[in-house]
Coordinates of C-alpha atoms in Angstrom, one line a residue:
P30 CA -0.1 -0.2 0.1
A31 CA 1.3 3.5 -0.7
V32 CA -1.8 5.3 0.8
F33 CA -2.7 4.6 4.3
P34 CA -4.0 5.8 7.5
L35 CA -2.0 7.5 10.5
S36 CA -2.0 7.7 14.1
C37 CA -0.4 11.1 15.0
A38 CA 1.4 12.3 18.3
V39 CA 0.0 14.8 20.8
Q40 CA 2.1 17.3 22.6
S41 CA 1.0 18.4 25.8
Y42 CA 2.8 21.7 26.1
A43 CA 1.5 23.8 29.0
W44 CA 0.1 26.6 26.4
G45 CA -2.5 24.4 25.1
K46 CA -6.2 24.5 25.6
L47 CA -7.5 21.8 28.3
G48 CA -9.5 18.7 27.5
L49 CA -12.4 18.9 25.0
Q50 CA -12.0 22.8 24.7
S51 CA -9.0 21.8 22.4
E52 CA -9.4 21.2 18.7
V53 CA -6.6 18.8 19.0
A54 CA -8.4 16.8 21.5
K55 CA -11.7 17.0 19.7
L56 CA -9.8 15.4 16.5
V57 CA -7.9 12.8 18.6
A58 CA -11.2 11.9 20.2
S59 CA -13.1 11.7 17.2
S60 CA -10.7 9.5 15.2
D61 CA -10.0 7.1 18.0
P62 CA -13.1 6.5 20.1
L63 CA -10.8 4.7 22.5
V64 CA -8.9 7.5 23.6
Q65 CA -9.6 9.0 27.0
I66 CA -9.3 12.5 26.9
Q67 CA -8.2 14.0 30.2
P68 CA -10.3 17.3 31.0
E69 CA -7.4 18.9 32.9
Q70 CA -4.8 18.0 30.4
P71 CA -3.3 20.6 27.8
Y72 CA -3.7 19.3 24.4
A73 CA -1.8 21.6 22.5
E74 CA -0.4 20.2 19.3
L75 CA -1.0 17.4 16.8
W76 CA 2.1 16.2 14.9
M77 CA 1.5 14.9 11.5
G78 CA 4.6 13.8 9.8
T79 CA 8.1 12.1 10.4
H80 CA 9.4 14.3 13.1
P81 CA 11.6 12.1 15.7
R82 CA 9.9 13.4 18.5
G83 CA 6.6 12.5 17.1
D84 CA 7.0 10.2 14.1
S85 CA 3.5 9.3 13.0
V86 CA 2.5 5.7 13.3
I87 CA 1.0 3.5 10.6
L88 CA -2.6 2.2 11.1
D89 CA -2.1 -0.8 8.8
N90 CA -0.7 -4.2 10.0
R91 CA -0.1 -5.3 6.5
I92 CA 3.0 -2.7 6.3
P93 CA 6.2 -4.2 8.3
Q94 CA 7.4 -0.5 9.2
K95 CA 5.7 0.8 12.4
T96 CA 6.3 4.5 11.8
L97 CA 5.9 6.9 8.8
G98 CA 9.6 7.9 9.2
Q99 CA 10.8 4.1 8.8
W100 CA 8.4 3.7 5.8
I101 CA 9.6 6.6 3.7
T102 CA 13.2 5.5 4.4
A103 CA 12.3 2.2 3.2
N104 CA 10.4 3.5 0.3
P105 CA 12.0 7.0 -0.6
A106 CA 10.4 7.0 -4.1
C107 CA 6.8 7.6 -2.3
L108 CA 8.1 11.3 -1.9
G109 CA 8.1 11.9 -5.7
E110 CA 10.9 12.4 -7.9
K111 CA 11.6 16.0 -7.7
V112 CA 11.1 16.1 -3.7
L113 CA 13.4 13.1 -3.3
D114 CA 15.9 14.9 -5.0
A115 CA 15.6 18.3 -3.6
F116 CA 15.3 17.3 0.1
Q117 CA 17.5 14.2 0.3
G118 CA 15.1 11.5 0.8
H119 CA 13.3 13.1 3.8
L120 CA 9.6 14.5 3.9
P121 CA 10.4 18.1 3.9
F122 CA 7.5 19.2 5.9
L123 CA 5.9 19.0 9.5
F124 CA 2.0 19.4 9.6
K125 CA 0.3 20.3 12.7
V126 CA -3.0 21.3 14.6
L127 CA -2.5 23.8 17.1
S128 CA -4.8 24.9 20.0
V129 CA -3.5 27.5 21.9
N130 CA -5.0 28.8 25.1
T131 CA -2.2 30.9 26.5
A132 CA 0.4 32.9 24.5
L133 CA 3.5 31.3 23.0
S134 CA 6.8 33.0 23.4
I135 CA 8.1 35.9 21.5
Q136 CA 10.1 34.1 18.8
A137 CA 11.6 34.1 15.2
H138 CA 12.9 31.3 13.2
P139 CA 16.6 31.7 11.5
N140 CA 17.3 31.5 7.9
K141 CA 19.3 28.6 6.6
E142 CA 22.6 30.7 6.8
L143 CA 22.2 31.7 10.4
A144 CA 20.7 28.3 11.4
A145 CA 24.1 26.7 10.3
K146 CA 26.0 29.0 12.3
L147 CA 23.8 28.9 15.6
H148 CA 23.8 25.1 15.5
A149 CA 27.5 25.1 15.2
Q150 CA 27.8 27.3 18.1
F151 CA 25.1 26.3 20.2
P152 CA 23.9 22.9 19.2
E153 CA 22.2 22.4 22.7
H154 CA 19.7 25.2 21.9
Y155 CA 19.8 25.0 18.1
P156 CA 19.4 21.4 17.0
D157 CA 19.7 21.7 13.2
V158 CA 20.8 23.6 10.4
N159 CA 17.7 24.3 8.4
H160 CA 15.5 26.9 8.3
K161 CA 12.0 26.9 9.8
P162 CA 9.3 29.1 7.9
E163 CA 5.7 28.4 9.0
M164 CA 2.2 28.9 8.1
A165 CA -0.9 28.9 10.3
I166 CA -4.3 28.6 8.8
A167 CA -7.0 29.5 11.4
L168 CA -9.7 26.8 12.4
T169 CA -11.4 28.9 15.0
P170 CA -10.9 32.8 15.3
F171 CA -7.1 33.0 15.9
E172 CA -4.9 35.8 17.3
G173 CA -1.1 36.2 17.1
L174 CA 1.4 38.9 17.2
C175 CA 3.3 39.0 13.9
G176 CA 5.6 41.5 12.5
F177 CA 6.6 45.1 13.1
R178 CA 3.6 47.5 13.5
P179 CA 3.6 50.7 11.2
V180 CA 6.0 53.2 12.8
E181 CA 3.2 55.9 13.4
E182 CA 1.4 53.1 15.7
I183 CA 4.6 52.4 17.6
V184 CA 5.3 56.2 17.9
S185 CA 1.6 56.8 19.4
F186 CA 2.3 54.1 22.1
L187 CA 5.8 55.8 22.9
Q188 CA 3.8 58.9 23.3
A189 CA 0.9 57.4 25.2
V190 CA 2.7 54.9 27.4
P191 CA 5.4 56.6 29.6
E192 CA 6.7 53.4 31.1
L193 CA 7.4 52.1 27.5
R194 CA 9.2 55.3 26.7
A195 CA 11.3 55.2 30.3
L196 CA 12.5 51.6 29.2
I197 CA 13.5 52.6 25.7
G198 CA 15.0 55.9 26.6
E199 CA 14.4 59.5 25.2
V200 CA 17.3 59.4 22.6
A201 CA 16.0 56.1 20.7
A202 CA 12.4 57.4 21.0
E203 CA 13.2 60.7 19.5
Q204 CA 15.3 59.1 16.7
L205 CA 12.2 56.7 15.8
E206 CA 9.6 59.8 15.9
R207 CA 12.0 61.7 13.5
S208 CA 12.9 58.8 11.0
G209 CA 10.7 59.7 8.1
S210 CA 9.0 57.2 5.7
D211 CA 11.0 58.4 2.7
D212 CA 14.0 56.6 4.3
P213 CA 13.0 53.2 5.1
R214 CA 16.8 51.9 5.8
G215 CA 16.6 54.9 8.8
V216 CA 13.4 53.7 9.9
S217 CA 14.4 50.2 10.2
A218 CA 17.6 51.4 12.1
A219 CA 15.8 53.4 14.6
L220 CA 13.2 50.5 15.1
R221 CA 16.0 48.2 15.7
V222 CA 17.7 50.4 18.2
C223 CA 14.2 50.9 20.2
F224 CA 13.2 47.3 20.1
T225 CA 16.9 46.2 21.3
R226 CA 16.8 48.7 24.0
L227 CA 13.6 47.5 25.4
M228 CA 14.6 43.7 25.1
K229 CA 18.0 44.3 26.9
S230 CA 16.6 46.5 29.6
E231 CA 17.5 45.7 33.3
K232 CA 15.3 43.2 35.1
K233 CA 14.6 45.1 38.1
F234 CA 13.9 48.2 35.9
F235 CA 11.5 46.8 33.6
V236 CA 9.5 44.9 36.2
D237 CA 9.2 48.2 38.0
Q238 CA 7.9 50.1 34.8
L239 CA 5.5 46.8 33.9
N240 CA 4.0 46.8 37.4
T241 CA 3.4 50.9 37.3
L242 CA 1.8 50.4 34.0
V243 CA -0.2 47.3 34.6
K244 CA -1.6 49.1 38.0
R245 CA -2.4 52.3 36.0
V246 CA -4.1 50.4 33.1
S247 CA -6.2 48.3 35.8
Q248 CA -7.5 51.4 37.6
E249 CA -8.5 52.9 34.4
A250 CA -10.1 50.0 33.0
A251 CA -11.8 49.7 36.4
E252 CA -13.2 53.1 36.0
G253 CA -14.7 52.0 32.8
K254 CA -12.1 54.2 30.7
D255 CA -11.1 53.4 27.4
T256 CA -7.4 51.9 27.5
S257 CA -6.7 51.3 23.9
A258 CA -4.4 54.2 23.8
S259 CA -2.1 51.9 26.0
N260 CA -3.4 48.7 24.4
G261 CA -4.8 47.9 27.8
D262 CA -6.9 44.6 27.0
L263 CA -3.9 42.6 25.5
L264 CA -1.3 43.9 28.1
L265 CA -3.7 43.0 31.4
R266 CA -4.3 39.4 29.5
L267 CA -0.5 38.9 28.8
H268 CA 0.4 40.3 32.2
S269 CA -2.0 37.8 33.9
Q270 CA -0.4 34.8 31.9
F271 CA 3.3 36.1 32.2
P272 CA 3.5 38.6 35.1
G273 CA 6.9 40.5 35.0
D274 CA 7.9 39.4 31.5
I275 CA 9.4 41.6 29.1
G276 CA 7.2 40.0 26.3
C277 CA 4.1 42.1 27.7
F278 CA 6.0 45.3 26.2
T279 CA 6.3 43.7 22.9
I280 CA 2.5 44.4 22.1
Y281 CA 3.8 48.2 21.6
F282 CA 5.9 47.1 18.8
L283 CA 4.3 44.1 17.2
N284 CA 1.0 43.9 15.0
L285 CA -1.9 42.2 16.6
V286 CA -3.3 39.9 13.7
R287 CA -6.7 38.8 13.9
L288 CA -7.5 35.5 11.5
E289 CA -11.1 34.3 10.7
P290 CA -11.4 30.5 10.0
G291 CA -9.9 30.0 6.7
E292 CA -7.6 32.9 6.8
A293 CA -3.7 32.4 6.9
M294 CA -0.4 34.1 8.1
Y295 CA 2.8 33.3 6.9
L296 CA 5.9 33.6 9.0
G297 CA 9.2 33.7 6.9
A298 CA 12.6 33.8 8.3
N299 CA 13.4 36.5 10.9
E300 CA 9.8 37.7 11.3
P301 CA 9.0 38.3 15.1
H302 CA 5.9 36.3 16.3
A303 CA 3.8 34.9 19.2
Y304 CA 0.7 33.1 18.8
L305 CA -1.8 34.3 21.5
H306 CA -5.1 32.1 21.3
G307 CA -7.1 29.8 19.0
D308 CA -7.0 27.0 16.7
C309 CA -5.0 26.4 13.4
V310 CA -3.5 24.0 11.1
E311 CA 0.2 24.9 10.7
C312 CA 2.6 23.8 8.5
M313 CA 6.3 24.2 8.5
A314 CA 9.8 23.2 7.1
C315 CA 11.5 20.5 9.2
S316 CA 13.5 22.1 11.9
D317 CA 13.2 23.0 15.6
N318 CA 15.3 26.2 15.7
T319 CA 13.7 29.0 17.4
V320 CA 15.1 31.8 18.7
R321 CA 13.1 33.1 21.9
A322 CA 13.0 36.2 24.1
G323 CA 10.0 36.6 26.2
L324 CA 6.6 35.3 27.2
T325 CA 8.5 32.0 28.2
P326 CA 10.2 30.0 31.0
K327 CA 12.6 28.5 28.2
F328 CA 16.1 29.5 27.0
I329 CA 16.3 32.9 25.8
D330 CA 18.7 34.4 23.3
V331 CA 17.9 38.2 23.3
L332 CA 21.1 39.1 21.4
T333 CA 20.5 36.6 18.9
L334 CA 16.9 37.5 18.6
C335 CA 17.6 41.5 18.3
E336 CA 20.4 41.0 15.8
M337 CA 18.2 38.7 13.1
L338 CA 14.8 40.3 13.2
N339 CA 13.4 41.9 10.1
Y340 CA 12.9 45.3 11.1
T341 CA 10.4 46.3 8.2
P342 CA 7.1 47.9 9.5
A343 CA 3.9 46.9 8.0
P344 CA 0.3 47.2 8.6
S345 CA -1.5 43.8 10.3
S346 CA -3.4 43.5 7.3
S347 CA -0.5 42.8 5.2
K348 CA 0.3 39.7 7.3
I349 CA -3.0 37.8 6.2
F350 CA -1.7 35.5 3.6
P351 CA -4.0 34.8 0.7
A352 CA -5.1 31.6 -0.8
T353 CA -6.2 31.0 -4.4
Q354 CA -8.8 29.1 -5.5
S355 CA -7.8 26.3 -8.1
Q356 CA -8.8 26.8 -11.6
L357 CA -9.3 23.1 -12.1
D358 CA -11.0 22.5 -9.0
P359 CA -13.5 25.0 -7.0
S360 CA -13.4 23.0 -4.0
V361 CA -9.7 23.5 -3.6
Y362 CA -7.9 26.5 -2.3
L363 CA -4.1 26.9 -2.4
Y364 CA -1.9 28.4 0.1
D365 CA 1.6 28.5 -1.5
P366 CA 4.2 30.4 0.6
P367 CA 7.4 31.7 -1.2
V368 CA 9.8 28.8 0.0
P369 CA 9.9 25.7 -1.6
D370 CA 9.5 23.1 1.5
F371 CA 5.7 23.1 1.6
A372 CA 2.2 24.2 0.6
V373 CA -1.2 23.4 1.8
M374 CA -4.4 23.0 0.2
K375 CA -8.0 23.6 1.9
I376 CA -10.4 21.3 0.2
E377 CA -14.3 22.3 0.8
I378 CA -16.4 19.8 -0.7
P379 CA -20.1 20.9 -0.8
A380 CA -23.1 19.0 0.4
S381 CA -24.1 18.3 -3.3
I382 CA -21.1 16.1 -4.0
K383 CA -21.2 12.5 -3.0
L384 CA -18.1 11.4 -5.1
Y385 CA -14.9 13.5 -4.8
L386 CA -11.4 12.7 -6.2
V387 CA -8.7 14.0 -4.1
S388 CA -6.2 14.4 -7.2
A389 CA -2.5 13.2 -7.4
V390 CA 0.1 15.4 -7.1
D391 CA 3.8 14.8 -7.6
S392 CA 4.5 14.9 -3.9
A393 CA 4.0 12.8 -0.7
S394 CA 1.1 14.5 1.1
I395 CA -0.7 14.4 4.2
L396 CA -4.4 14.6 4.4
L397 CA -6.3 15.9 7.6
V398 CA -10.0 15.6 8.0
I399 CA -11.5 18.6 9.9
Q400 CA -15.3 17.9 9.2
G401 CA -17.4 15.2 7.5
T402 CA -17.2 11.3 6.9
A403 CA -16.5 9.4 3.8
V404 CA -15.0 6.2 2.6
G405 CA -12.0 6.5 0.8
T406 CA -10.9 4.2 -1.9
S407 CA -7.5 3.9 -3.9
T408 CA -5.8 1.4 -6.0
A409 CA -2.8 2.2 -3.8
A410 CA -4.7 1.3 -0.6
A411 CA -4.8 -2.2 0.8
S412 CA -8.7 -1.8 1.6
E413 CA -11.3 0.7 2.2
M414 CA -10.6 3.5 4.3
P415 CA -13.3 5.1 6.7
L416 CA -12.6 8.8 7.1
R417 CA -14.3 11.0 9.9
R418 CA -13.3 14.1 11.9
G419 CA -9.5 13.7 12.7
S420 CA -8.5 11.1 10.4
V421 CA -5.2 11.3 9.0
L422 CA -3.8 9.9 5.8
F423 CA -0.5 9.6 4.0
I424 CA -0.7 9.8 0.4
S425 CA 2.4 8.9 -1.8
A426 CA 3.4 11.2 -4.9
N427 CA 1.3 10.5 -7.9
E428 CA -1.5 8.7 -6.0
S429 CA -5.2 9.7 -5.8
I430 CA -8.1 8.6 -3.5
S431 CA -11.8 8.5 -4.2
L432 CA -14.1 9.9 -1.3
H433 CA -17.5 8.4 -1.0
L434 CA -19.1 11.1 0.9
S435 CA -21.8 10.1 3.8
S436 CA -22.1 13.3 5.7
P437 CA -25.0 15.6 4.8
D438 CA -22.8 19.1 5.2
G439 CA -19.9 18.0 2.8
M440 CA -16.4 18.0 3.9
L441 CA -13.5 20.3 5.1
L442 CA -10.0 18.6 4.6
F443 CA -6.3 20.2 4.6
R444 CA -3.7 18.8 2.7
A445 CA 0.0 19.5 3.0
C446 CA 2.3 18.6 0.2
C447 CA 5.5 20.0 -1.5
L448 CA 5.0 21.8 -5.0
L449 CA 8.3 22.2 -6.5

């Protein structure tokens, strides 16, 4: 068989949604009724792929290999000729579902050049030499911080939030205020100085300033005043999750991006970001390289982060990554980021269609069912495959699947692949 179902690893990171509030837990519970969902446990991530810390298990006892990684090693042609050549016999992406309850760390991922350097210097923190571009597609309303805000927004916070200005210092603040839009390099340089000053401020000093700010905003909120000039709602929310953390101040520099279901954001190398709340499917290149600097108890590397970031200001609307509807099949929307490692298709099959062909692509792919039920058949599968919410299939390159739909409301599927 070259098409088969997978059982996928769940990661219980502390920031995940608890029990059946989590989309990850709901998908797992639906796909395997024998699984007991623990109401107090976080179900943060579902990993679909060959990552050594969560290699997907093959649910087909006719296949001698236990995991997808082992099977691809034994059957490398399944990747497709181009992918096999370009990525040295490895599946080039990791596909995930994330259920975010509390904020993830302020982070960025290095490009390949920096990844190689960081790995050589600090292999314990940067475990591989690859880049890690990522794309998140919302399943429920989803919020994240992403990229630097337009300068005028940052300047208005510098003027409305004296505690922020105190941390950055008058000289750097004025440099940003004076930087003109006609000189983008000057703007980026001023922004770099301001953000670096913030992130490198003395712990005792920034904790005092943060406490003063939180106290003031809390009082204003209690009096029913509008705290939006201080980004009050988000400040109090993050401070309640990470009291005394420098990351609370990054809300004045980074865009708050809100995604509706089906909308996506793409995070290229060196783009500062932090997911805040909601459920999404995520696809990324195979890497664990993350440079963190706040909203986290983990290892932080402020110097590297401040050095590497892309200091190009842009409005939050520009962070929403568009999907294009397929000319050949109106049910398919393609999210195709500017990197070769991965692309994602959203397949929305209307209720009127009872037989649907998941077409062949020249790449191994992973198919996830979010809604609906069907029976899948394929010449490359050993037998019929019942598909329901939470089902995950591996599809070898150039294989197709017929879906015989049995649900009254159609189906919603996401498919990760590599389109070279």
